[in-house]
mmCIF file of C-alpha atoms in Angstrom:
data_model
loop_
_atom_site.group_PDB
_atom_site.id
_atom_site.type_symbol
_atom_site.label_atom_id
_atom_site.label_comp_id
_atom_site.label_asym_id
_atom_site.label_seq_id
_atom_site.Cartn_x
_atom_site.Cartn_y
_atom_site.Cartn_z
ATOM 1 C CA UNK H 143 -121.083 76.564 118.142
ATOM 2 C CA UNK H 144 -121.189 72.668 118.796
ATOM 3 C CA UNK H 145 -120.219 70.690 115.663
ATOM 4 C CA UNK H 146 -122.665 68.041 114.845
ATOM 5 C CA UNK H 147 -121.587 64.432 115.951
ATOM 6 C CA UNK H 148 -121.231 61.688 113.626
ATOM 7 C CA UNK H 149 -124.077 59.916 115.318
ATOM 8 C CA UNK H 150 -126.311 63.052 114.983
ATOM 9 C CA UNK H 151 -125.494 63.198 111.326
ATOM 10 C CA UNK H 152 -126.559 59.545 110.994
ATOM 11 C CA UNK H 153 -129.611 60.020 112.857
ATOM 12 C CA UNK H 154 -130.645 62.917 110.535
ATOM 13 C CA UNK H 155 -129.912 60.777 107.180
ATOM 14 C CA UNK H 156 -132.002 57.748 108.584
ATOM 15 C CA UNK H 157 -134.850 60.237 109.528
ATOM 16 C CA UNK H 158 -134.806 61.777 106.036
ATOM 17 C CA UNK H 159 -134.657 58.359 104.614
ATOM 18 C CA UNK H 160 -137.534 57.172 106.575
ATOM 19 C CA UNK H 161 -139.696 60.399 105.623
ATOM 20 C CA UNK H 162 -139.031 59.792 101.902
ATOM 21 C CA UNK H 163 -139.767 56.123 102.225
ATOM 22 C CA UNK H 164 -143.060 56.665 103.858
ATOM 23 C CA UNK H 165 -143.931 59.438 101.271
ATOM 24 C CA UNK H 166 -143.137 57.392 98.290
ATOM 25 C CA UNK H 167 -144.417 53.986 99.326
ATOM 26 C CA UNK H 168 -148.035 54.569 98.401
ATOM 27 C CA UNK H 169 -146.713 55.590 94.858
ATOM 28 C CA UNK H 170 -144.707 52.280 94.799
ATOM 29 C CA UNK H 171 -147.669 50.094 95.900
ATOM 30 C CA UNK H 172 -149.872 51.789 93.335
ATOM 31 C CA UNK H 173 -147.410 51.218 90.408
ATOM 32 C CA UNK H 174 -146.409 47.598 91.507
ATOM 33 C CA UNK H 175 -150.010 46.589 91.926
ATOM 34 C CA UNK H 176 -150.662 48.148 88.552
ATOM 35 C CA UNK H 177 -147.981 45.871 86.792
ATOM 36 C CA UNK H 178 -148.829 42.758 89.108
ATOM 37 C CA UNK H 179 -149.973 39.573 87.430
ATOM 38 C CA UNK H 180 -152.168 38.726 90.221
ATOM 39 C CA UNK H 181 -153.244 41.858 92.199
ATOM 40 C CA UNK H 182 -156.100 40.214 93.980
ATOM 41 C CA UNK H 183 -154.070 37.595 95.605
ATOM 42 C CA UNK H 184 -150.978 39.780 96.429
ATOM 43 C CA UNK H 185 -151.942 40.269 99.982
ATOM 44 C CA UNK H 186 -149.107 42.148 102.048
ATOM 45 C CA UNK H 187 -146.306 41.074 99.851
ATOM 46 C CA UNK H 188 -144.056 43.884 98.970
ATOM 47 C CA UNK H 189 -143.100 42.624 95.518
ATOM 48 C CA UNK H 190 -145.410 41.785 92.835
ATOM 49 C CA UNK H 191 -145.967 38.097 91.824
ATOM 50 C CA UNK H 192 -145.052 38.833 88.207
ATOM 51 C CA UNK H 193 -144.887 41.785 85.661
ATOM 52 C CA UNK H 194 -147.640 42.623 83.069
ATOM 53 C CA UNK H 195 -148.856 45.736 81.279
ATOM 54 C CA UNK H 196 -152.343 44.110 80.523
ATOM 55 C CA UNK H 197 -153.913 46.481 83.233
ATOM 56 C CA UNK H 198 -152.664 49.483 81.369
ATOM 57 C CA UNK H 199 -153.928 48.114 77.975
ATOM 58 C CA UNK H 200 -157.210 47.285 79.438
ATOM 59 C CA UNK H 201 -157.661 50.808 80.962
ATOM 60 C CA UNK H 202 -156.248 52.592 77.931
ATOM 61 C CA UNK H 203 -157.450 50.792 75.076
ATOM 62 C CA UNK H 204 -160.535 48.618 76.117
ATOM 63 C CA UNK H 205 -161.924 51.171 78.566
ATOM 64 C CA UNK H 206 -160.864 54.483 76.595
ATOM 65 C CA UNK H 207 -159.695 56.004 79.742
ATOM 66 C CA UNK H 208 -157.803 58.688 77.951
ATOM 67 C CA UNK H 209 -161.110 60.488 77.126
ATOM 68 C CA UNK H 210 -161.539 61.001 80.901
ATOM 69 C CA UNK H 211 -158.029 62.575 81.062
ATOM 70 C CA UNK H 212 -158.700 64.822 78.093
ATOM 71 C CA UNK H 213 -161.699 66.196 79.928
ATOM 72 C CA UNK H 214 -159.837 66.549 83.080
ATOM 73 C CA UNK H 215 -156.888 68.344 81.318
ATOM 74 C CA UNK H 216 -159.294 70.870 79.570
ATOM 75 C CA UNK H 217 -161.222 71.618 82.881
ATOM 76 C CA UNK H 218 -158.099 71.835 85.056
ATOM 77 C CA UNK H 219 -156.137 74.121 82.481
ATOM 78 C CA UNK H 220 -159.017 76.450 82.120
ATOM 79 C CA UNK H 221 -159.462 76.632 85.825
ATOM 80 C CA UNK H 222 -155.800 77.443 86.115
ATOM 81 C CA UNK H 223 -155.804 80.051 83.537
ATOM 82 C CA UNK H 224 -159.008 81.907 84.725
ATOM 83 C CA UNK H 225 -157.968 81.612 88.252
ATOM 84 C CA UNK H 226 -154.516 83.084 87.582
ATOM 85 C CA UNK H 227 -156.102 86.028 85.745
ATOM 86 C CA UNK H 228 -158.939 86.805 88.031
ATOM 87 C CA UNK H 229 -156.979 86.355 91.198
ATOM 88 C CA UNK H 230 -154.039 88.479 90.106
ATOM 89 C CA UNK H 231 -156.279 91.562 89.202
ATOM 90 C CA UNK H 232 -158.101 91.116 92.342
ATOM 91 C CA UNK H 233 -154.956 90.831 94.558
ATOM 92 C CA UNK H 234 -153.597 93.923 92.928
ATOM 93 C CA UNK H 235 -156.929 95.817 93.567
ATOM 94 C CA UNK H 236 -156.990 94.753 97.322
ATOM 95 C CA UNK H 237 -153.067 95.184 97.875
ATOM 96 C CA UNK H 238 -152.504 98.535 95.874
ATOM 97 C CA UNK H 239 -155.586 100.479 96.058
ATOM 98 C CA UNK H 240 -157.826 101.952 98.813
ATOM 99 C CA UNK H 241 -161.552 101.674 98.434
ATOM 100 C CA UNK H 242 -164.690 101.571 100.542
ATOM 101 C CA UNK H 243 -165.354 97.967 102.131
ATOM 102 C CA UNK H 244 -161.917 96.790 101.103
ATOM 103 C CA UNK H 245 -161.415 95.175 104.598
ATOM 104 C CA UNK H 246 -164.980 93.669 104.410
ATOM 105 C CA UNK H 247 -164.073 92.055 100.898
ATOM 106 C CA UNK H 248 -160.981 90.379 102.347
ATOM 107 C CA UNK H 249 -162.955 89.053 105.213
ATOM 108 C CA UNK H 250 -165.708 87.770 102.793
ATOM 109 C CA UNK H 251 -162.786 85.824 100.879
ATOM 110 C CA UNK H 252 -161.622 84.366 104.218
ATOM 111 C CA UNK H 253 -165.278 83.275 104.979
ATOM 112 C CA UNK H 254 -165.745 81.595 101.526
ATOM 113 C CA UNK H 255 -162.923 79.285 102.555
ATOM 114 C CA UNK H 256 -164.603 78.104 105.495
ATOM 115 C CA UNK H 257 -167.779 77.083 103.841
ATOM 116 C CA UNK H 258 -167.715 73.089 103.432
ATOM 117 C CA UNK H 259 -167.969 72.226 99.600
ATOM 118 C CA UNK H 260 -170.544 69.523 100.277
ATOM 119 C CA UNK H 261 -172.912 72.278 101.510
ATOM 120 C CA UNK H 262 -172.739 73.925 98.073
ATOM 121 C CA UNK H 263 -173.574 71.062 95.758
ATOM 122 C CA UNK H 264 -177.264 71.402 95.798
ATOM 123 C CA UNK H 265 -177.376 75.414 95.738
ATOM 124 C CA UNK H 266 -174.684 75.190 92.622
ATOM 125 C CA UNK H 267 -176.500 72.397 90.961
ATOM 126 C CA UNK H 268 -179.819 74.247 90.977
ATOM 127 C CA UNK H 269 -178.186 77.501 89.746
ATOM 128 C CA UNK H 270 -176.393 75.631 87.080
ATOM 129 C CA UNK H 271 -179.571 73.993 85.954
ATOM 130 C CA UNK H 272 -181.243 77.380 85.950
ATOM 131 C CA UNK H 273 -178.398 78.753 83.791
ATOM 132 C CA UNK H 274 -178.539 75.766 81.371
ATOM 133 C CA UNK H 275 -174.974 74.908 82.311
ATOM 134 C CA UNK H 276 -175.169 71.261 83.546
ATOM 135 C CA UNK H 277 -173.327 68.716 81.572
ATOM 136 C CA UNK H 278 -170.938 71.768 80.422
ATOM 137 C CA UNK H 279 -167.342 71.870 80.759
ATOM 138 C CA UNK H 280 -167.580 75.482 80.978
ATOM 139 C CA UNK H 281 -169.899 75.278 83.860
ATOM 140 C CA UNK H 282 -167.768 72.819 85.773
ATOM 141 C CA UNK H 283 -164.832 75.170 85.111
ATOM 142 C CA UNK H 284 -166.578 77.985 86.649
ATOM 143 C CA UNK H 285 -167.493 76.101 89.782
ATOM 144 C CA UNK H 286 -164.032 74.935 90.149
ATOM 145 C CA UNK H 287 -162.889 78.686 89.753
ATOM 146 C CA UNK H 288 -165.120 79.575 92.427
ATOM 147 C CA UNK H 289 -163.238 77.184 94.824
ATOM 148 C CA UNK H 290 -159.685 78.194 93.987
ATOM 149 C CA UNK H 291 -160.218 81.858 93.665
ATOM 150 C CA UNK H 292 -160.517 82.591 97.499
ATOM 151 C CA UNK H 293 -157.163 80.979 98.218
ATOM 152 C CA UNK H 294 -155.420 82.354 95.169
ATOM 153 C CA UNK H 295 -156.523 86.042 95.884
ATOM 154 C CA UNK H 296 -155.361 85.738 99.647
ATOM 155 C CA UNK H 297 -152.340 84.147 98.579
ATOM 156 C CA UNK H 298 -151.390 86.533 95.745
ATOM 157 C CA UNK H 299 -152.389 89.623 97.772
ATOM 158 C CA UNK H 300 -149.291 88.765 99.990
ATOM 159 C CA UNK H 301 -146.976 88.545 97.077
ATOM 160 C CA UNK H 302 -148.412 91.850 95.441
ATOM 161 C CA UNK H 303 -148.016 93.657 98.811
ATOM 162 C CA UNK H 304 -144.358 92.579 99.173
ATOM 163 C CA UNK H 305 -143.258 94.249 95.904
ATOM 164 C CA UNK H 306 -141.778 97.603 96.929
ATOM 165 C CA UNK H 307 -143.822 100.599 95.807
ATOM 166 C CA UNK H 308 -140.485 102.222 94.929
ATOM 167 C CA UNK H 309 -140.144 100.110 91.824
ATOM 168 C CA UNK H 310 -143.564 101.310 90.668
ATOM 169 C CA UNK H 311 -142.853 104.848 91.454
ATOM 170 C CA UNK H 312 -139.524 104.694 89.565
ATOM 171 C CA UNK H 313 -141.199 103.236 86.500
ATOM 172 C CA UNK H 314 -143.942 106.018 86.716
ATOM 173 C CA UNK H 315 -141.086 108.569 86.906
ATOM 174 C CA UNK H 316 -139.507 107.027 83.746
ATOM 175 C CA UNK H 317 -142.578 107.452 81.836
ATOM 176 C CA UNK H 318 -144.016 103.819 82.089
ATOM 177 C CA UNK H 319 -147.696 103.479 81.699
ATOM 178 C CA UNK H 320 -149.718 101.192 84.188
ATOM 179 C CA UNK H 321 -149.767 98.484 81.695
ATOM 180 C CA UNK H 322 -146.111 98.625 81.062
ATOM 181 C CA UNK H 323 -145.455 98.620 84.782
ATOM 182 C CA UNK H 324 -147.675 95.708 85.311
ATOM 183 C CA UNK H 325 -146.070 93.655 82.616
ATOM 184 C CA UNK H 326 -142.602 94.417 83.056
ATOM 185 C CA UNK H 327 -142.176 94.884 86.881
ATOM 186 C CA UNK H 328 -145.117 93.620 89.024
ATOM 187 C CA UNK H 329 -145.924 90.493 87.037
ATOM 188 C CA UNK H 330 -142.285 88.984 87.015
ATOM 189 C CA UNK H 331 -142.013 89.688 90.721
ATOM 190 C CA UNK H 332 -145.213 87.917 91.782
ATOM 191 C CA UNK H 333 -144.568 84.982 89.328
ATOM 192 C CA UNK H 334 -143.702 82.559 92.288
ATOM 193 C CA UNK H 335 -146.963 83.224 94.122
ATOM 194 C CA UNK H 336 -148.840 83.004 90.715
ATOM 195 C CA UNK H 337 -147.215 79.580 90.146
ATOM 196 C CA UNK H 338 -148.006 78.310 93.733
ATOM 197 C CA UNK H 339 -151.675 79.364 93.311
ATOM 198 C CA UNK H 340 -151.689 77.784 89.764
ATOM 199 C CA UNK H 341 -150.408 74.448 91.238
ATOM 200 C CA UNK H 342 -153.031 74.637 94.020
ATOM 201 C CA UNK H 343 -155.911 75.457 91.338
ATOM 202 C CA UNK H 344 -154.719 72.461 89.212
ATOM 203 C CA UNK H 345 -154.761 69.818 91.900
ATOM 204 C CA UNK H 346 -157.847 71.023 93.157
ATOM 205 C CA UNK H 347 -159.840 70.783 89.782
ATOM 206 C CA UNK H 348 -157.841 67.511 88.857
ATOM 207 C CA UNK H 349 -158.939 65.789 92.078
ATOM 208 C CA UNK H 350 -162.322 67.018 92.485
ATOM 209 C CA UNK H 351 -164.962 64.233 92.353
ATOM 210 C CA UNK H 352 -168.427 65.316 93.834
ATOM 211 C CA UNK H 353 -169.265 68.268 91.550
ATOM 212 C CA UNK H 354 -168.010 66.493 88.531
ATOM 213 C CA UNK H 355 -170.237 63.462 89.455
ATOM 214 C CA UNK H 356 -173.224 65.708 89.979
ATOM 215 C CA UNK H 357 -172.951 68.238 87.183
ATOM 216 C CA UNK H 358 -171.747 65.778 84.386
ATOM 217 C CA UNK H 359 -174.494 63.662 83.005
ATOM 218 C CA UNK H 360 -172.929 62.578 79.761
ATOM 219 C CA UNK H 361 -170.419 59.599 80.326
ATOM 220 C CA UNK H 362 -168.079 61.333 77.626
ATOM 221 C CA UNK H 363 -167.596 64.230 79.750
ATOM 222 C CA UNK H 364 -166.620 62.380 82.979
ATOM 223 C CA UNK H 365 -163.237 63.623 84.722
ATOM 224 C CA UNK H 366 -160.626 61.182 85.828
ATOM 225 C CA UNK H 367 -162.278 60.966 89.217
ATOM 226 C CA UNK H 368 -165.682 59.924 88.185
ATOM 227 C CA UNK H 369 -164.004 57.647 85.315
ATOM 228 C CA UNK H 370 -162.180 55.743 87.833
ATOM 229 C CA UNK H 371 -165.568 54.476 89.557
ATOM 230 C CA UNK H 372 -166.289 52.451 86.497
ATOM 231 C CA UNK H 373 -163.728 49.957 87.683
ATOM 232 C CA UNK H 374 -165.583 49.413 90.847
ATOM 233 C CA UNK H 375 -168.612 47.161 91.132
ATOM 234 C CA UNK H 376 -171.073 46.607 93.970
ATOM 235 C CA UNK H 377 -169.370 43.820 95.592
ATOM 236 C CA UNK H 378 -165.798 43.934 94.144
ATOM 237 C CA UNK H 379 -163.228 46.055 92.329
ATOM 238 C CA UNK H 380 -160.585 45.299 89.624
ATOM 239 C CA UNK H 381 -157.613 46.496 91.617
ATOM 240 C CA UNK H 382 -155.284 46.012 88.740
ATOM 241 C CA UNK H 383 -157.106 48.318 86.480
ATOM 242 C CA UNK H 384 -157.874 50.828 89.530
ATOM 243 C CA UNK H 385 -154.089 51.095 90.251
ATOM 244 C CA UNK H 386 -153.181 51.337 86.381
ATOM 245 C CA UNK H 387 -155.809 54.073 86.072
ATOM 246 C CA UNK H 388 -154.700 55.780 89.308
ATOM 247 C CA UNK H 389 -151.040 55.853 87.878
ATOM 248 C CA UNK H 390 -152.296 57.379 84.553
ATOM 249 C CA UNK H 391 -154.173 60.084 86.720
ATOM 250 C CA UNK H 392 -151.114 60.935 88.671
ATOM 251 C CA UNK H 393 -148.716 61.611 85.703
ATOM 252 C CA UNK H 394 -150.259 64.964 84.572
ATOM 253 C CA UNK H 395 -150.043 66.115 88.085
ATOM 254 C CA UNK H 396 -146.410 65.255 88.304
ATOM 255 C CA UNK H 397 -145.649 66.646 85.008
ATOM 256 C CA UNK H 398 -147.326 69.913 85.653
ATOM 257 C CA UNK H 399 -145.333 70.165 88.954
ATOM 258 C CA UNK H 400 -142.060 69.556 87.292
ATOM 259 C CA UNK H 401 -142.630 72.014 84.751
ATOM 260 C CA UNK H 402 -143.425 74.809 87.369
ATOM 261 C CA UNK H 403 -141.328 73.683 90.271
ATOM 262 C CA UNK H 404 -138.435 76.013 89.435
ATOM 263 C CA UNK H 405 -140.742 79.143 89.958
ATOM 264 C CA UNK H 406 -142.225 77.840 93.303
ATOM 265 C CA UNK H 407 -139.255 79.519 95.237
ATOM 266 C CA UNK H 408 -140.382 82.929 96.753
ATOM 267 C CA UNK H 409 -138.254 85.970 97.652
ATOM 268 C CA UNK H 410 -137.279 87.279 94.010
ATOM 269 C CA UNK H 411 -137.856 90.667 95.252
ATOM 270 C CA UNK H 412 -135.036 90.329 97.909
ATOM 271 C CA UNK H 413 -132.409 93.182 97.114
ATOM 272 C CA UNK H 414 -134.671 94.736 94.308
ATOM 273 C CA UNK H 415 -134.402 97.995 96.359
ATOM 274 C CA UNK H 416 -131.478 99.347 98.173
ATOM 275 C CA UNK H 417 -132.178 100.154 101.861
#
C-alpha cells in the first residue's frame, strides 16, 4: 500500500479548509451584516464598516421578534414529539408484523413524499377551514406532522429491521412483556434513527413558510419565517434587521443539533448478537 505523499496530504487539508470555508461563509456574512453599522452601503466588502448591536435591539425589543420564535418552538417541538411517537409505532408495525396490504402501505408512504407541497396548500386549507383549525397552532402542527411522517416512517423502518430478532426472542424467553421489550431493547437500539428523523422533522417545521403564512391569520401566531417578512417592504428591505432576525432564527436549530448530535451516529446494534 502506497503511503500518502506530503503534497497529497497538503492537498487534502486545503480541500477540507476550502469546503469548510464555503460552508461557513454564508453564516459569517449573515452575522457580520447583522452587526454592521452600515449594512446597506457595505457592498462586497468582507469586513463590516463598524460594530453595533442596534439591529438586534430593534428586532428583539422594538419588533418583539421573540414572540415568533416562541410560536415556532411550540409548533416545531410538537411536530418532533408527535412524529417520533407515530413514526416509531408505524415503523415497528411494517418492519416486524406481516399483514395484508403491507407492501401497498410502504408504496403509499413513498408516493406521499413525491407530491409537491405547493400542490397541497389549497386542499389542506379547505380541510382545515372545514374543521375550524385555521389560525390554530394545533392545526399547523398536524399539517407539519403529515409532511414529516413519510420520511420518518421509511427511515425508522430500516433501523427497526436492523435490530436482530434474536434479541427480542431472548427477551421473550426471559419473561419480558412486549412493552418491557419495547422500552428496554428496541427503543435504545433505534435511538439513532429516532434522533435523525427528529432533526429532519424539526428543521422542516422550523423553516416552513407557505403553510404558516396561509393558515395563520393572527399576527401573534406567526412563525419565524412569516415574521421575518415584516422587515421587507415593497421597494426595499432593512438588511441589518433581516440578518439579525436570521441569526436569531438560526440559533435554536444549532442548539437543537448540538443537543442531539451525539446520538446521530448509527450502528449501535453492531456486535449485539454473536454470529
